[in-house]
């Protein structure tokens, strides 16, 4: 369990968690210190890591990609499914011996796992060599924590719900071409399987002026793309005194001169007709929508507390396809949710066949302590769930490839982001509707939006060449 009556506490917007850590005697010599940060989880965490990096660099730390030579190792963790837990503790086990070589080495855990009381208890009992733990609400306290860490023997790290960082210019962004912009924190939806409302707290939207100001600065710095971030971007504004909708915000963002606007993630429940019109009518809002369906069975959708039926999802899906030119739609699907029968799963497959999604992230249900689904009777064996996942992935990949094949010989506008990982003679970028393209081209196109002729298609990427 996270905290007693966690559901109530989270709904009230309060998390009464206090983390107290014993520290050892370290010298404060941060000027030559190197930090290494590893990030698990969603874009929210990726962006939080940019904030942590910015803070550390402002304190004089420099970044290293080699954890063995670092003085401060930070693991920014994810709690959405069980599997990250083992990866994090496996990695920390490997870090333990480094402390013998470098007695000044600090180890920190932050992110969503740090919000789980059960994990904190485990750290206290089994991993005394972990020096610092801080939650998702404590990032801006990092300088304070480090200062106290060196000066005193003990440090308190606590989690306060409801604090919104209005405007932060500490970020050390990973890219100077495309940038993440938080528009809200937390989530109020309480899907029964999901831990996010507990690890990230209640929905708190940032003020529209702050968001626009941040984007204008990015435009000024020469960024070509921004992605608006939130667990439910299209619920934006519902918690603000002044009622502002996501479509209104989108319209305002589109009036800045940023060439490309993206946003993740949209919840079907909050997807309005007005939003569809704003996307359709503003060419700098990209025609790409991530619209998680989770299941095709109404029985399961109800148990998940998703608040829409299969039929409502399909009506929305069709409306989006009809109104937004060349739109691509991707989704998330969970298999093996408690009491998912074969017939429920077949309904999910039917939805996939009908929608022919451009891509889908597929998961086996992972029970998370403290969420309502954790207590639901789970009758599905691991083998059954794995088998469903394989069958689902087969369909998903088929349609993903089909949608890519359709693009062969078309000319697409691609924002080039960097050198291709696999083939250093190529560059890579994304089409307007978020298809990854590897391009035979010189490096001087990096950062630019160029016309690319698509020459080949695979399941997860395209090949292309610069159009003369
Ligand atoms: N806020 C987004 C995404 C949240 S997490 C949304 O509402 O759609 C990303 C995805 O992880 C979810 O869409 C869901 O498919 C999956 N997920 C969340 N909790 C899970 C769990 N307990 N087990 C398996 N998959 C889960
Ligand atoms: Fe989790 Fe549901 Fe909120 Fe998405 S909408 S973050 S799945 S509770
Ligand atoms: Fe994971 Fe937290 Fe994101 S649980 S998916 S890192 S909000």
Coordinates of N, CA, C and O in Angstrom, one line a residue, residues 348-406:
X348 N -11.7 -6.5 -28.4 CA -10.5 -5.6 -28.5 C -9.9 -5.7 -29.9 O -9.6 -4.8 -30.6
X349 N -9.7 -7.0 -30.3 CA -9.1 -7.3 -31.6 C -10.0 -6.7 -32.7 O -9.5 -6.2 -33.7
X350 N -11.3 -6.8 -32.5 CA -12.3 -6.2 -33.5 C -12.0 -4.7 -33.7 O -12.0 -4.2 -34.8
X351 N -11.8 -4.0 -32.5 CA -11.6 -2.6 -32.6 C -10.3 -2.3 -33.3 O -10.3 -1.4 -34.1
X352 N -9.3 -3.1 -33.1 CA -8.0 -2.9 -33.7 C -8.2 -3.1 -35.3 O -7.7 -2.3 -36.1
X353 N -9.0 -4.1 -35.6 CA -9.2 -4.3 -37.1 C -10.0 -3.2 -37.7 O -9.8 -2.9 -38.8
X354 N -10.9 -2.7 -36.9 CA -11.8 -1.6 -37.5 C -11.0 -0.3 -37.6 O -11.0 0.4 -38.6
X355 N -10.2 0.0 -36.6 CA -9.5 1.3 -36.5 C -8.2 1.3 -37.4 O -7.8 2.4 -37.8
X356 N -7.6 0.2 -37.5 CA -6.4 0.1 -38.3 C -5.4 1.2 -37.8 O -4.9 2.0 -38.5
X357 N -5.1 1.1 -36.5 CA -4.3 2.2 -35.8 C -2.9 2.3 -36.5 O -2.4 1.3 -37.0
X358 N -2.4 3.5 -36.5 CA -1.0 3.7 -37.1 C 0.0 3.0 -36.2 O 1.1 2.8 -36.6
X359 N -0.3 2.8 -34.9 CA 0.6 2.2 -34.0 C -0.1 2.0 -32.7 O -1.2 2.7 -32.4
X360 N 0.4 1.1 -31.9 CA -0.2 0.9 -30.5 C 0.8 0.4 -29.5 O 1.7 -0.4 -29.9
X361 N 0.7 1.0 -28.3 CA 1.5 0.4 -27.2 C 0.6 -0.6 -26.5 O -0.5 -0.2 -26.1
X362 N 1.1 -1.8 -26.4 CA 0.3 -2.8 -25.8 C 1.0 -3.4 -24.5 O 2.2 -3.5 -24.4
X363 N 0.1 -3.6 -23.5 CA 0.6 -4.0 -22.2 C -0.2 -5.2 -21.6 O -1.4 -5.2 -21.8
X364 N 0.5 -6.0 -20.8 CA -0.2 -6.9 -20.0 C -0.5 -6.2 -18.7 O 0.3 -5.5 -18.1
X365 N -1.8 -6.4 -18.2 CA -2.2 -5.7 -16.9 C -1.2 -6.1 -15.8 O -0.8 -7.2 -15.6
X366 N -0.8 -5.1 -15.1 CA 0.2 -5.2 -14.0 C -0.5 -4.7 -12.8 O -0.8 -3.5 -12.7
X367 N -0.8 -5.5 -11.8 CA -1.6 -5.0 -10.6 C -0.7 -4.1 -9.8 O 0.5 -4.5 -9.4
X368 N -1.2 -2.9 -9.5 CA -0.4 -1.9 -8.7 C -1.0 -1.7 -7.4 O -2.2 -1.4 -7.3
X369 N -0.2 -2.0 -6.3 CA -0.7 -1.9 -5.0 C -1.3 -0.6 -4.7 O -0.8 0.5 -5.1
X370 N -2.5 -0.6 -4.1 CA -3.2 0.7 -3.8 C -4.2 1.1 -4.8 O -5.0 2.0 -4.5
X371 N -4.2 0.6 -6.0 CA -5.2 0.9 -7.0 C -6.4 0.0 -6.8 O -6.2 -1.1 -6.4
X372 N -7.6 0.4 -7.2 CA -8.8 -0.4 -7.1 C -8.6 -1.8 -7.8 O -9.1 -2.8 -7.3
X373 N -8.0 -1.8 -9.0 CA -7.9 -3.1 -9.7 C -7.0 -4.1 -9.0 O -7.0 -5.3 -9.3
X374 N -6.1 -3.6 -8.1 CA -5.2 -4.5 -7.4 C -6.0 -5.5 -6.6 O -5.6 -6.7 -6.4
X375 N -7.2 -5.1 -6.1 CA -8.0 -6.0 -5.3 C -9.0 -6.8 -6.1 O -9.7 -7.6 -5.6
X376 N -9.1 -6.5 -7.4 CA -10.1 -7.3 -8.2 C -9.6 -8.7 -8.4 O -8.4 -8.9 -8.5
X377 N -10.5 -9.6 -8.5 CA -10.1 -11.0 -8.6 C -9.6 -11.2 -10.0 O -10.3 -10.9 -11.0
X378 N -8.3 -11.7 -10.1 CA -7.7 -11.9 -11.4 C -7.7 -13.4 -11.8 O -7.0 -14.1 -11.1
X379 N -8.5 -13.7 -12.8 CA -8.6 -15.2 -13.1 C -7.7 -15.5 -14.3 O -7.7 -16.7 -14.7
X380 N -7.1 -14.6 -14.9 CA -6.3 -14.9 -16.1 C -4.9 -15.3 -15.8 O -4.2 -14.6 -15.0
X381 N -4.4 -16.4 -16.4 CA -3.1 -16.8 -16.1 C -2.1 -16.0 -16.9 O -2.5 -15.4 -17.9
X382 N -0.8 -16.1 -16.5 CA 0.2 -15.3 -17.1 C 0.3 -15.8 -18.6 O 0.5 -15.0 -19.5
X383 N 0.2 -17.1 -18.8 CA 0.3 -17.7 -20.1 C -0.8 -17.1 -21.0 O -0.6 -16.8 -22.2
X384 N -2.0 -17.1 -20.5 CA -3.2 -16.6 -21.3 C -2.9 -15.1 -21.7 O -3.1 -14.7 -22.8
X385 N -2.5 -14.4 -20.7 CA -2.3 -12.9 -20.9 C -1.2 -12.8 -22.0 O -1.3 -11.9 -22.9
X386 N -0.1 -13.5 -21.9 CA 1.0 -13.4 -22.8 C 0.5 -13.8 -24.2 O 0.9 -13.2 -25.2
X387 N -0.3 -14.9 -24.3 CA -0.8 -15.3 -25.6 C -1.7 -14.2 -26.2 O -1.6 -13.9 -27.4
X388 N -2.5 -13.6 -25.4 CA -3.3 -12.5 -25.9 C -2.5 -11.3 -26.4 O -2.7 -10.7 -27.5
X389 N -1.4 -11.0 -25.7 CA -0.5 -9.9 -26.1 C 0.1 -10.3 -27.5 O 0.2 -9.4 -28.3
X390 N 0.6 -11.5 -27.6 CA 1.2 -11.9 -28.9 C 0.2 -11.8 -30.1 O 0.5 -11.2 -31.1
X391 N -1.1 -12.2 -29.8 CA -2.1 -12.2 -30.9 C -2.4 -10.7 -31.2 O -2.6 -10.3 -32.4
X392 N -2.5 -9.9 -30.2 CA -2.8 -8.5 -30.4 C -1.6 -7.8 -31.1 O -1.9 -7.1 -32.1
X393 N -0.4 -8.1 -30.7 CA 0.7 -7.4 -31.4 C 0.8 -7.8 -32.9 O 1.2 -6.9 -33.7
X394 N 0.4 -9.0 -33.2 CA 0.5 -9.4 -34.6 C -0.5 -8.5 -35.4 O -0.1 -8.1 -36.5
X395 N -1.7 -8.3 -34.9 CA -2.6 -7.4 -35.6 C -2.1 -6.0 -35.7 O -2.1 -5.4 -36.7
X396 N -1.7 -5.5 -34.5 CA -1.2 -4.1 -34.4 C -0.1 -3.9 -35.4 O -0.1 -2.9 -36.1
X397 N 0.9 -4.8 -35.5 CA 2.0 -4.6 -36.3 C 1.6 -4.6 -37.8 O 2.2 -3.9 -38.6
X398 N 0.6 -5.5 -38.1 CA 0.2 -5.6 -39.5 C -0.4 -4.2 -40.0 O 0.0 -3.7 -41.0
X399 N -1.2 -3.6 -39.1 CA -1.8 -2.3 -39.5 C -0.8 -1.2 -39.5 O -0.9 -0.3 -40.3
X400 N 0.1 -1.3 -38.6 CA 1.1 -0.2 -38.5 C 2.0 -0.3 -39.8 O 2.2 0.8 -40.4
X401 N 2.3 -1.4 -40.3 CA 3.1 -1.6 -41.5 C 2.2 -1.1 -42.7 O 2.7 -0.4 -43.6
X402 N 0.9 -1.5 -42.7 CA 0.0 -1.1 -43.8 C -0.1 0.4 -43.9 O 0.0 0.9 -45.0
X403 N -0.2 1.1 -42.8 CA -0.3 2.5 -42.8 C 1.0 3.2 -43.3 O 1.0 4.2 -44.0
X404 N 2.1 2.5 -43.0 CA 3.4 3.0 -43.5 C 3.6 2.8 -45.0 O 4.1 3.6 -45.8
X405 N 3.1 1.6 -45.5 CA 3.3 1.3 -46.9 C 2.5 2.3 -47.8 O 3.0 2.6 -48.9
X406 N 1.4 2.8 -47.3 CA 0.6 3.7 -48.0 C 1.4 5.0 -48.4 O 1.0 5.7 -49.3

